[in-house]
Short mmCIF file of N, CA, C and O in Angstrom, two decimals:
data_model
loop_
_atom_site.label_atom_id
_atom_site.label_comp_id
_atom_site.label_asym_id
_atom_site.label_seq_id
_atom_site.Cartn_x
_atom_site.Cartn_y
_atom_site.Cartn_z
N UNK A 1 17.91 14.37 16.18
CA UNK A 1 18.22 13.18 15.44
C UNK A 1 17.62 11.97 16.15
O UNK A 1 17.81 11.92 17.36
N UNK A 2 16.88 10.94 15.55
CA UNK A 2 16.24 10.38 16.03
C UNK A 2 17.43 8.76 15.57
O UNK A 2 18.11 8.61 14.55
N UNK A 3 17.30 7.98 16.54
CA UNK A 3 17.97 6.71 16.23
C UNK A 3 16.57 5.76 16.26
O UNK A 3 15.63 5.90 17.05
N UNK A 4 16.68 4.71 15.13
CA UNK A 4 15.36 3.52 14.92
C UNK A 4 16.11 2.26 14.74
O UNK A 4 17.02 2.12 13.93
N UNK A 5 15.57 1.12 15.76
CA UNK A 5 15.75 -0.08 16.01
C UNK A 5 14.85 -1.21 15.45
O UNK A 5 13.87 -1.41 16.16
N UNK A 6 14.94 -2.06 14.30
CA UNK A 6 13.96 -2.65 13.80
C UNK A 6 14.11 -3.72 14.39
O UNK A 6 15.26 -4.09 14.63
N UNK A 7 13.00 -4.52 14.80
CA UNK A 7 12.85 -6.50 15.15
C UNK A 7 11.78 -6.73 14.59
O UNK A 7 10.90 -5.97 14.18
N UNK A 8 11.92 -8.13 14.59
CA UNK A 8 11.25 -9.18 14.37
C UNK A 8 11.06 -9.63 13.08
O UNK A 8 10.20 -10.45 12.72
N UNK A 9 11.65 -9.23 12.58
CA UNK A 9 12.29 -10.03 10.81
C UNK A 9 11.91 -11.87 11.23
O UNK A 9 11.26 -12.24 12.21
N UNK A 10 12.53 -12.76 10.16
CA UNK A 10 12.49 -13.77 10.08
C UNK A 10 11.96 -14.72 9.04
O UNK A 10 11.25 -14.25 8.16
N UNK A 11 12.27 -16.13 9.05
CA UNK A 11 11.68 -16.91 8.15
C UNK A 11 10.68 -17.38 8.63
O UNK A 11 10.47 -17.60 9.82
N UNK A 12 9.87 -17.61 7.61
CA UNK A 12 8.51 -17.88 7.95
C UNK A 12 7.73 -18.55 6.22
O UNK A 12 8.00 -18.34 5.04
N UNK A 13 6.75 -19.34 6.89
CA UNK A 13 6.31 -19.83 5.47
C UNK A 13 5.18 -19.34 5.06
O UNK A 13 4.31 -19.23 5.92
N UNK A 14 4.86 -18.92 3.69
CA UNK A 14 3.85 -18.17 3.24
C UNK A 14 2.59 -18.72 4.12
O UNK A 14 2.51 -19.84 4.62
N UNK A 15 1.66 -17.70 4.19
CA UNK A 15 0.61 -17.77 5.29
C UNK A 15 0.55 -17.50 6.95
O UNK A 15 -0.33 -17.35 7.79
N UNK A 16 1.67 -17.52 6.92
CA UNK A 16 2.22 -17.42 8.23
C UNK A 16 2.23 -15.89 8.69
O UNK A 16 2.30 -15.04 7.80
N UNK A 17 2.17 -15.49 10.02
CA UNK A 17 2.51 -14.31 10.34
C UNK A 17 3.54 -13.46 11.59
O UNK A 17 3.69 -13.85 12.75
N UNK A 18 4.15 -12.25 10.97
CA UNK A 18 4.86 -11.76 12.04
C UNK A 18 4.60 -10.19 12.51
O UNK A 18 4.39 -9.19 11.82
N UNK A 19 4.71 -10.37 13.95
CA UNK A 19 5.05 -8.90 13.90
C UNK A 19 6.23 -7.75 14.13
O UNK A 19 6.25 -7.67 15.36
N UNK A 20 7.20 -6.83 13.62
CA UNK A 20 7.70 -6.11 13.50
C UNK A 20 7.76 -5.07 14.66
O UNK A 20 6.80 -4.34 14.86
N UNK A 21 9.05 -4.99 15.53
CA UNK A 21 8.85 -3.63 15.69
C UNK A 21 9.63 -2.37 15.50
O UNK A 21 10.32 -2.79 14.57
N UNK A 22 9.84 -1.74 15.58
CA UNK A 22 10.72 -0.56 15.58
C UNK A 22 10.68 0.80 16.73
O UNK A 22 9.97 1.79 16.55
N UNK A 23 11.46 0.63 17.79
CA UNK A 23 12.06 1.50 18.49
C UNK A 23 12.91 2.58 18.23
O UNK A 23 14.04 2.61 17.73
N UNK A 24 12.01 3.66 18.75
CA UNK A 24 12.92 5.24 18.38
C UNK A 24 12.92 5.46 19.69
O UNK A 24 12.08 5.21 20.55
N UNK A 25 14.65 6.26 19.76
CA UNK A 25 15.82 6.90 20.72
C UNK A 25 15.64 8.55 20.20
O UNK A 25 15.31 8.82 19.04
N UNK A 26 15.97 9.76 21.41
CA UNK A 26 17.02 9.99 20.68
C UNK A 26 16.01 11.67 20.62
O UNK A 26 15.10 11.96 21.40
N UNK A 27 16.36 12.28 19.82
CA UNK A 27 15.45 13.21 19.47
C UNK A 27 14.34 13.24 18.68
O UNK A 27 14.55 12.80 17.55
N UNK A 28 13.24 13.62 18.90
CA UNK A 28 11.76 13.07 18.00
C UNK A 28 11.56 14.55 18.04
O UNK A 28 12.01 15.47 18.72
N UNK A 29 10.46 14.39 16.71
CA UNK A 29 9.38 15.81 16.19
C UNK A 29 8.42 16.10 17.00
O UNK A 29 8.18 15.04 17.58
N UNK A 30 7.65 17.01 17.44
CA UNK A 30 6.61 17.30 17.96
C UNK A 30 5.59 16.20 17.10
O UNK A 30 5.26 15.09 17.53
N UNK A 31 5.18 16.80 15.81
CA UNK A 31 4.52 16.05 15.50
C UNK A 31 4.88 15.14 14.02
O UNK A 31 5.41 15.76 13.10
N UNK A 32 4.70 14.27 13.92
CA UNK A 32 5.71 13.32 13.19
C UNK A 32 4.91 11.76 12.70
O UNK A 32 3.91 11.32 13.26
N UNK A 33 5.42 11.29 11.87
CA UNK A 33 5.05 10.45 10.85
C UNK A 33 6.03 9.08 11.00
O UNK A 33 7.17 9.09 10.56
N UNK A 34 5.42 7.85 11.72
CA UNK A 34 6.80 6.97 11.34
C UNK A 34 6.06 5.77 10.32
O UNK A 34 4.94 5.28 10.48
N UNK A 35 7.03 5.47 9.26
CA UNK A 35 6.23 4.51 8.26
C UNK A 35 7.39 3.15 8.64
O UNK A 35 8.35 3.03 9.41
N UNK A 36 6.61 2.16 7.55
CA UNK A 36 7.77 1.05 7.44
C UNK A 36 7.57 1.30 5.70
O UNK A 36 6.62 1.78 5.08
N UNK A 37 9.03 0.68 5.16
CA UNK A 37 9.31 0.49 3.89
C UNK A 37 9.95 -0.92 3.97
O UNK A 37 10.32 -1.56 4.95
N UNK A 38 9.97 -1.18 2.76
CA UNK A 38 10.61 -2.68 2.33
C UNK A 38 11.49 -2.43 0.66
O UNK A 38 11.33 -1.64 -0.27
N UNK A 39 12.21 -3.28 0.87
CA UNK A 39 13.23 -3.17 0.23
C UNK A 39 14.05 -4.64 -0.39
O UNK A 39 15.11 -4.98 0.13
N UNK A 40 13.49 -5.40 -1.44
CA UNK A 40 14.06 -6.77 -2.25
C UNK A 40 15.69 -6.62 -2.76
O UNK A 40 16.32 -5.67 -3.23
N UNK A 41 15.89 -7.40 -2.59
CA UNK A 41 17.53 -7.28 -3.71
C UNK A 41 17.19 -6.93 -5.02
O UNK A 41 16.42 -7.59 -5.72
N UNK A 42 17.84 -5.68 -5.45
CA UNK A 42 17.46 -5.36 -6.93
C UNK A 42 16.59 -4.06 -7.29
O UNK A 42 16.71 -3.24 -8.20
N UNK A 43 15.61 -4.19 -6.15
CA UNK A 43 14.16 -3.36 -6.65
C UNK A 43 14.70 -1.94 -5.62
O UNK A 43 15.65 -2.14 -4.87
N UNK A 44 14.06 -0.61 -5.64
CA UNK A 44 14.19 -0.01 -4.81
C UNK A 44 13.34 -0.05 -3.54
O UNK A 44 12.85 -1.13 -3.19
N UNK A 45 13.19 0.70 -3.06
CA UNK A 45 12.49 0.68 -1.52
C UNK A 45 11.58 1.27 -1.83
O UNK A 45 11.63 2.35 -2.42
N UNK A 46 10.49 0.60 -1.48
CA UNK A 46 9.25 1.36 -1.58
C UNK A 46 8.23 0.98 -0.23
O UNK A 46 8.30 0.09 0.61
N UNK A 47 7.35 2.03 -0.42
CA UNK A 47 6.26 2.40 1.22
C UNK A 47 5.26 0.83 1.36
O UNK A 47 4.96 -0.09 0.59
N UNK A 48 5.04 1.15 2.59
CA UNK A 48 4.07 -0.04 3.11
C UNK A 48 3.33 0.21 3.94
O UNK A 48 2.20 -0.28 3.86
N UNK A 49 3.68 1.08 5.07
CA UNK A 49 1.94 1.98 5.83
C UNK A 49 3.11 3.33 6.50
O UNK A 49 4.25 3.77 6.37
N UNK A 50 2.31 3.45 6.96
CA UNK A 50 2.61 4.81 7.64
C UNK A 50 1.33 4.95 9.10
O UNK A 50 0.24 4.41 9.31
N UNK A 51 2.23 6.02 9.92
CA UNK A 51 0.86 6.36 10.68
C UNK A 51 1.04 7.19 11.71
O UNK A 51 1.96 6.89 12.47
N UNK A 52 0.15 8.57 12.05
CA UNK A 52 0.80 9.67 12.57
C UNK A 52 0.77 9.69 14.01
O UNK A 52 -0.24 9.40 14.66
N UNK A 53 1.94 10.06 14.54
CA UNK A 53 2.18 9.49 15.94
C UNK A 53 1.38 10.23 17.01
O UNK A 53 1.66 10.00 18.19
N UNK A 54 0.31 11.16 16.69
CA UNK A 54 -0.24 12.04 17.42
C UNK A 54 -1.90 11.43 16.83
O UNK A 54 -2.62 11.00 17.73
N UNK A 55 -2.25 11.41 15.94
CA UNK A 55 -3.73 11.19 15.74
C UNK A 55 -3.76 9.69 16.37
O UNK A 55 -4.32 9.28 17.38
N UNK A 56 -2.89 8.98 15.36
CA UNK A 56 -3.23 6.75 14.95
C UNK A 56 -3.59 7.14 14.27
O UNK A 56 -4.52 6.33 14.19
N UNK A 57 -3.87 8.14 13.10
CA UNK A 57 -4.11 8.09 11.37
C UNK A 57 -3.27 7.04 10.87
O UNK A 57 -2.12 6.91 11.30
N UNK A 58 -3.86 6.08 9.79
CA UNK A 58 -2.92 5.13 9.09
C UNK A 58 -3.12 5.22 7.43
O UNK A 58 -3.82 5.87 6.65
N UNK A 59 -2.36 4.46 7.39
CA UNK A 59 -2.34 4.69 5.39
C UNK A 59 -1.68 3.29 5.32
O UNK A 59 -1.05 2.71 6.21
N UNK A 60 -2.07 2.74 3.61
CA UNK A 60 -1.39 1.70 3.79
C UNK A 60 -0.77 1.56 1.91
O UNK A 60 -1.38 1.95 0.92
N UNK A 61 -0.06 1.21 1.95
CA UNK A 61 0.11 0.93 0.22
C UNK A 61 -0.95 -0.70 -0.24
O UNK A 61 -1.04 -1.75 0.40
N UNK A 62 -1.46 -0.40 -1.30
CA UNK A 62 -2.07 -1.70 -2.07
C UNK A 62 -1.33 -2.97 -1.40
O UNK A 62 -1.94 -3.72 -0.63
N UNK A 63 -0.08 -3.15 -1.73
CA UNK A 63 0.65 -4.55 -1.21
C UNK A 63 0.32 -4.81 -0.32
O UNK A 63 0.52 -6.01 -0.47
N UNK A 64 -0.08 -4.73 0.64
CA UNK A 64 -0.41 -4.59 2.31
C UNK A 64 -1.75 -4.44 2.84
O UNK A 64 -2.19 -4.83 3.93
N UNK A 65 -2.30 -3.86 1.99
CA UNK A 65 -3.75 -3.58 2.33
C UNK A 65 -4.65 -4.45 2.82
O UNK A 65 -5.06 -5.14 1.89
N UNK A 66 -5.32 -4.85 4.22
CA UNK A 66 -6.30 -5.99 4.47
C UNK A 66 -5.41 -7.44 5.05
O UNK A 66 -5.97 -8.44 5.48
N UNK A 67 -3.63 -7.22 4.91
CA UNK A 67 -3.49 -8.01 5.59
C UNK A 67 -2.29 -7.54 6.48
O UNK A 67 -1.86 -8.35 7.30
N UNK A 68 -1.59 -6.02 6.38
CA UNK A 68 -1.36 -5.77 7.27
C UNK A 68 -1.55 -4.32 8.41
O UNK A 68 -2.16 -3.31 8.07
N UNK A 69 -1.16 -4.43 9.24
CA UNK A 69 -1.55 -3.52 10.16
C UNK A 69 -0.50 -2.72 11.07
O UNK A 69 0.28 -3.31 11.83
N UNK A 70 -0.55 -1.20 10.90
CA UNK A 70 0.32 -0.26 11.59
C UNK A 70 0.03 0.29 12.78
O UNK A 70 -0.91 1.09 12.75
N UNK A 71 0.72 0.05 14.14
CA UNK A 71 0.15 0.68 15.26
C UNK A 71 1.35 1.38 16.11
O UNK A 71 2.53 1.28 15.79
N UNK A 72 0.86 2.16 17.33
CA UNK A 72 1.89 3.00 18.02
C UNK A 72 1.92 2.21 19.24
O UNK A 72 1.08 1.32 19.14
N UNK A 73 2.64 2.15 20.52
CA UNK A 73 2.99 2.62 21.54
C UNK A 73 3.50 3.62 22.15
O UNK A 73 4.63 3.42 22.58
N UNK A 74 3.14 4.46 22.32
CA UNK A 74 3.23 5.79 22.93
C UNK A 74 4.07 5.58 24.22
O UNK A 74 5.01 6.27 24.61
N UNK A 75 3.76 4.97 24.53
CA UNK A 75 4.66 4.79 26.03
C UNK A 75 6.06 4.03 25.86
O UNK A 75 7.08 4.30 26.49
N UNK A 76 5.92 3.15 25.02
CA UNK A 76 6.86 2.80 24.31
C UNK A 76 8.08 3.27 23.43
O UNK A 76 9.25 2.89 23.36
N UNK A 77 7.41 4.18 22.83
CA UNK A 77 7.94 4.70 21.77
C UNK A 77 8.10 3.92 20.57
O UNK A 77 9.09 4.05 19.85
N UNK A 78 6.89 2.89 20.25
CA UNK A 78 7.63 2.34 19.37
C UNK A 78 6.46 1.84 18.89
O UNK A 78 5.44 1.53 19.49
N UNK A 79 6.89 1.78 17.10
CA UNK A 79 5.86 1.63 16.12
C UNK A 79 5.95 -0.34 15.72
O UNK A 79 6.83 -1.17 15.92
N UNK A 80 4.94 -0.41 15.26
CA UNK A 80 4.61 -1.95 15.09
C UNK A 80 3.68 -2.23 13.81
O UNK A 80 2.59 -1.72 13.54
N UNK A 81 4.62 -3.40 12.94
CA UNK A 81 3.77 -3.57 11.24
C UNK A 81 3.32 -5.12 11.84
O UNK A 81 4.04 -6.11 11.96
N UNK A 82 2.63 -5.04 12.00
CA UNK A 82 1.39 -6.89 11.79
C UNK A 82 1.60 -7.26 10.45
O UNK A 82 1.56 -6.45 9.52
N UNK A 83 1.83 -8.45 10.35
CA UNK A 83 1.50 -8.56 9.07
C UNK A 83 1.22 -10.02 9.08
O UNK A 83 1.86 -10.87 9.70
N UNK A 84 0.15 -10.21 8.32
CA UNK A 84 -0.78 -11.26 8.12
C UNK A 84 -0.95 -11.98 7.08
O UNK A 84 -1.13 -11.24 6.11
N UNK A 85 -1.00 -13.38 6.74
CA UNK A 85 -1.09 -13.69 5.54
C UNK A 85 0.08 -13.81 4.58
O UNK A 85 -0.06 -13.91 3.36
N UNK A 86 1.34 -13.78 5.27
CA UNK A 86 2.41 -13.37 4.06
C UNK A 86 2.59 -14.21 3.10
O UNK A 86 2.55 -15.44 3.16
N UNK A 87 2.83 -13.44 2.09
CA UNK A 87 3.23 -13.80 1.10
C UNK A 87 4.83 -14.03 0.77
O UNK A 87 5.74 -13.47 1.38
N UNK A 88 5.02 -15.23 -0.65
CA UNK A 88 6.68 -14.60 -1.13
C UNK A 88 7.28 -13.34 -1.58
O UNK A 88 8.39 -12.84 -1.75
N UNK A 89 5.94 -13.04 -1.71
CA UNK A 89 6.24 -11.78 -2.93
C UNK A 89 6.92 -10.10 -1.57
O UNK A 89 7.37 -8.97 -1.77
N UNK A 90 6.60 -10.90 -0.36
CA UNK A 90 6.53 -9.57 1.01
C UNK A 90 8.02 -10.04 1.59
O UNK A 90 8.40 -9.44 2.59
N UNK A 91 8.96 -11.14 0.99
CA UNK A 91 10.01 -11.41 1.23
C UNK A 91 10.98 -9.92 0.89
O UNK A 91 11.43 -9.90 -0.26
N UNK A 92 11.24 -9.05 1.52
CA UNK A 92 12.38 -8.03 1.54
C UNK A 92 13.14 -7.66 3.07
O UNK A 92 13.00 -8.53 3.93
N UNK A 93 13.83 -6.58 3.42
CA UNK A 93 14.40 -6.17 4.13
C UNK A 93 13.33 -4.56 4.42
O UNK A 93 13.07 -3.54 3.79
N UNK A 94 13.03 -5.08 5.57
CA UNK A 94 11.80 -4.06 6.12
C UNK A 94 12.67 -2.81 6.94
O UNK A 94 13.55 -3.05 7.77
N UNK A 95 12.36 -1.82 6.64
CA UNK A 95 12.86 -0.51 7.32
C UNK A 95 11.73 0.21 7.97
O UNK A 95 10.64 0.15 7.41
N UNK A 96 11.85 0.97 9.21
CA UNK A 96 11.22 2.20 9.80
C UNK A 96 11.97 3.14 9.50
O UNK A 96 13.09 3.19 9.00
N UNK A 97 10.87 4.28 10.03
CA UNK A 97 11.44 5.30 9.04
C UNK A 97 10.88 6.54 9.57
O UNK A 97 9.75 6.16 9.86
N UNK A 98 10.93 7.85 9.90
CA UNK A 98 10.46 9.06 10.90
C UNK A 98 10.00 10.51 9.70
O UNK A 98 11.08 10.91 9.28
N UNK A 99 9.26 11.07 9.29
CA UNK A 99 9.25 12.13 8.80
C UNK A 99 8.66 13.50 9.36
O UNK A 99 8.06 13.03 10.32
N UNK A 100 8.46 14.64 9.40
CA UNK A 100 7.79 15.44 10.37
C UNK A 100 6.00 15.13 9.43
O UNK A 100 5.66 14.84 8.28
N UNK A 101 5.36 15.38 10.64
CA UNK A 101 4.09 15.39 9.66
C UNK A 101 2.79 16.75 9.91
O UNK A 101 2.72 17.61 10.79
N UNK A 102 2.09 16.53 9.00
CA UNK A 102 1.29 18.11 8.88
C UNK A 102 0.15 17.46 9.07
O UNK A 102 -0.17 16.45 8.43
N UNK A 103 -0.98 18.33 10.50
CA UNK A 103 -2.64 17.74 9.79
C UNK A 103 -2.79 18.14 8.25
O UNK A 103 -2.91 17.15 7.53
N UNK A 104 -2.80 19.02 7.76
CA UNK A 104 -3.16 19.48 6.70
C UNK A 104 -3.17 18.69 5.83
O UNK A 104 -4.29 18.47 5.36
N UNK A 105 -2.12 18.00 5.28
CA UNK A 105 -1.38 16.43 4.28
C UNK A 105 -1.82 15.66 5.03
O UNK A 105 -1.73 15.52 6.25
N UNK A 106 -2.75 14.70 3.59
CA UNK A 106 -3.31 13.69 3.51
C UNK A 106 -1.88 12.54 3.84
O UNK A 106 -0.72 12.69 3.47
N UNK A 107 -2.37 11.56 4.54
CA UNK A 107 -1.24 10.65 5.16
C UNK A 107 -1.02 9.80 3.73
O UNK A 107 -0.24 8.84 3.79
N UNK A 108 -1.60 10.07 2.57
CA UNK A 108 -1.13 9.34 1.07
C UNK A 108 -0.25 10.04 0.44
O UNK A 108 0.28 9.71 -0.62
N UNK A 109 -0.01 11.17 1.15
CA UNK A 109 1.54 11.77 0.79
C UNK A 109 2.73 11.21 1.20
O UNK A 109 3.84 11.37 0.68
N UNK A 110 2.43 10.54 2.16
CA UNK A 110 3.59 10.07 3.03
C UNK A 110 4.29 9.05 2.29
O UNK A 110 5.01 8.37 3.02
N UNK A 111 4.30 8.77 1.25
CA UNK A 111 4.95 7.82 0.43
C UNK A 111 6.25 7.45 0.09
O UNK A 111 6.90 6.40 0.16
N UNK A 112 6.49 8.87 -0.37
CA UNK A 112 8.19 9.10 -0.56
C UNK A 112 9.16 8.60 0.28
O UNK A 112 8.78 8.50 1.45
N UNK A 113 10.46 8.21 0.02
CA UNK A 113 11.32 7.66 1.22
C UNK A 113 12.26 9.27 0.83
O UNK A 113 13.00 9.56 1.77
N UNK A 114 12.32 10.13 -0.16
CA UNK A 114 13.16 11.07 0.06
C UNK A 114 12.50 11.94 1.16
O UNK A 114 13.39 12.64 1.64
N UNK A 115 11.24 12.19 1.79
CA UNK A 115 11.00 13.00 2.54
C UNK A 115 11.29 12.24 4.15
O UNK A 115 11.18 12.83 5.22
N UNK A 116 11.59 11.13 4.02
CA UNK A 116 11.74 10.93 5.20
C UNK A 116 13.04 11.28 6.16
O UNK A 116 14.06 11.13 5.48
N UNK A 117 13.28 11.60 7.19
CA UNK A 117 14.62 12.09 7.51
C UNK A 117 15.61 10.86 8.52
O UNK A 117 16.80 10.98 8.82
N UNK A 118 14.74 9.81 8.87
CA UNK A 118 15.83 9.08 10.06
C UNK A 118 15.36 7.56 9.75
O UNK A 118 14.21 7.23 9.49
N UNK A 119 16.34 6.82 9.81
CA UNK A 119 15.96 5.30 8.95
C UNK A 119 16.83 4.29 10.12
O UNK A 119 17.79 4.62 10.82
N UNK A 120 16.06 2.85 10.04
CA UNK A 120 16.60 2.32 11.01
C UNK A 120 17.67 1.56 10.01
O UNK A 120 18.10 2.21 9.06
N UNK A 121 18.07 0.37 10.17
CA UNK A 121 18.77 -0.35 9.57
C UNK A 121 18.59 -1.69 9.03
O UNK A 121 19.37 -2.43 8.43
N UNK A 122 17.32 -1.82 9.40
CA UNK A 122 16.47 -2.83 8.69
C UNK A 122 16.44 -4.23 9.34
O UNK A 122 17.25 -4.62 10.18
N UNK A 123 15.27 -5.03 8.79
CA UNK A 123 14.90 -6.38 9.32
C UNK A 123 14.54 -7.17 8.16
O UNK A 123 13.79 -6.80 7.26
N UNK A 124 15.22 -8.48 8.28
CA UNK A 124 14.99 -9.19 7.03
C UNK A 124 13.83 -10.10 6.79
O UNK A 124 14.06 -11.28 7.03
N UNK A 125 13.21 -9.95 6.57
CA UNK A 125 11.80 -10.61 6.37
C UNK A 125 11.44 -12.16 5.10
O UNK A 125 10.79 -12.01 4.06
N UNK A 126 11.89 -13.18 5.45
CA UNK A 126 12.22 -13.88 4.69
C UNK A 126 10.86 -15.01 4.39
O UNK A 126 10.67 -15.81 5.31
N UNK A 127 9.97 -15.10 3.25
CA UNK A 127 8.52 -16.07 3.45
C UNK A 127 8.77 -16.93 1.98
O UNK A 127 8.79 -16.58 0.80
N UNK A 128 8.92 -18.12 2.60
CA UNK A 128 8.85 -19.15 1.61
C UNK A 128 7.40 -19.71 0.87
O UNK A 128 6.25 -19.34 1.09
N UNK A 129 7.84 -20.60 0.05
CA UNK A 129 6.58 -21.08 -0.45
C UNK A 129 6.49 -22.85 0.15
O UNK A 129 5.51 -23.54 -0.12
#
């Protein structure tokens, strides 16, 4: 069982940028997948990158694409969303998130939040206009 610690939420005004991190405790996969998701009042949760903790393979959803960025610390243990350029529309409650992962599967599988198995508790990500 893996425990995930999200930071660096905050307000911030469109254009502006932050970065995110998320710390995993605890028991981890050999080889394994940690993404971030986001999540608005209302809408469900949906993906925003991903990236495999053994290659640095990344994936990113459209929303995100070109302005933000998924990376590891290995020594750390801990995954990190850049994000650049924000927008209002990137105003949600940001989650990490752990799944086991396969070379075989393309990292654009990694989408789903039902396949994921360990979730942090989120960071509020707040961008005005």
């Amino acid at each position: 069982q893996v425990q995930l610690v999200e930071s660096g939420g905050g307000l911030v005004q469109a254009g502006d940028s932050l970065r995110l991190s998320c710390a995993a405790s605890g028991r981890t996969f050999s080889n394994y997948a940690m993404a971030w998701f986001r999540q608005a009042p209302g809408k469900e949760r949906e993906f925003v990158a991903v990236i495999s903790w053994s290659s640095g393979n990344t994936y990113y959803a459209d929303s995100g694409k070109g302005r933000f960025t998924i990376s590891r610390d290995n020594a750390k243990n801990t995954v990190y969303l850049q994000m650049n350029s924000l927008k209002p529309e990137d105003t949600a409650v940001y989650y990490c998130a752990v799944r086991p992962a396969y070379y075989s599967l393309s990292l654009t599988y990694y989408r789903s939040v039902r396949d994921y198995d360990s979730w942090g508790q989120g960071t509020q990500v707040t961008v005005s206009s």
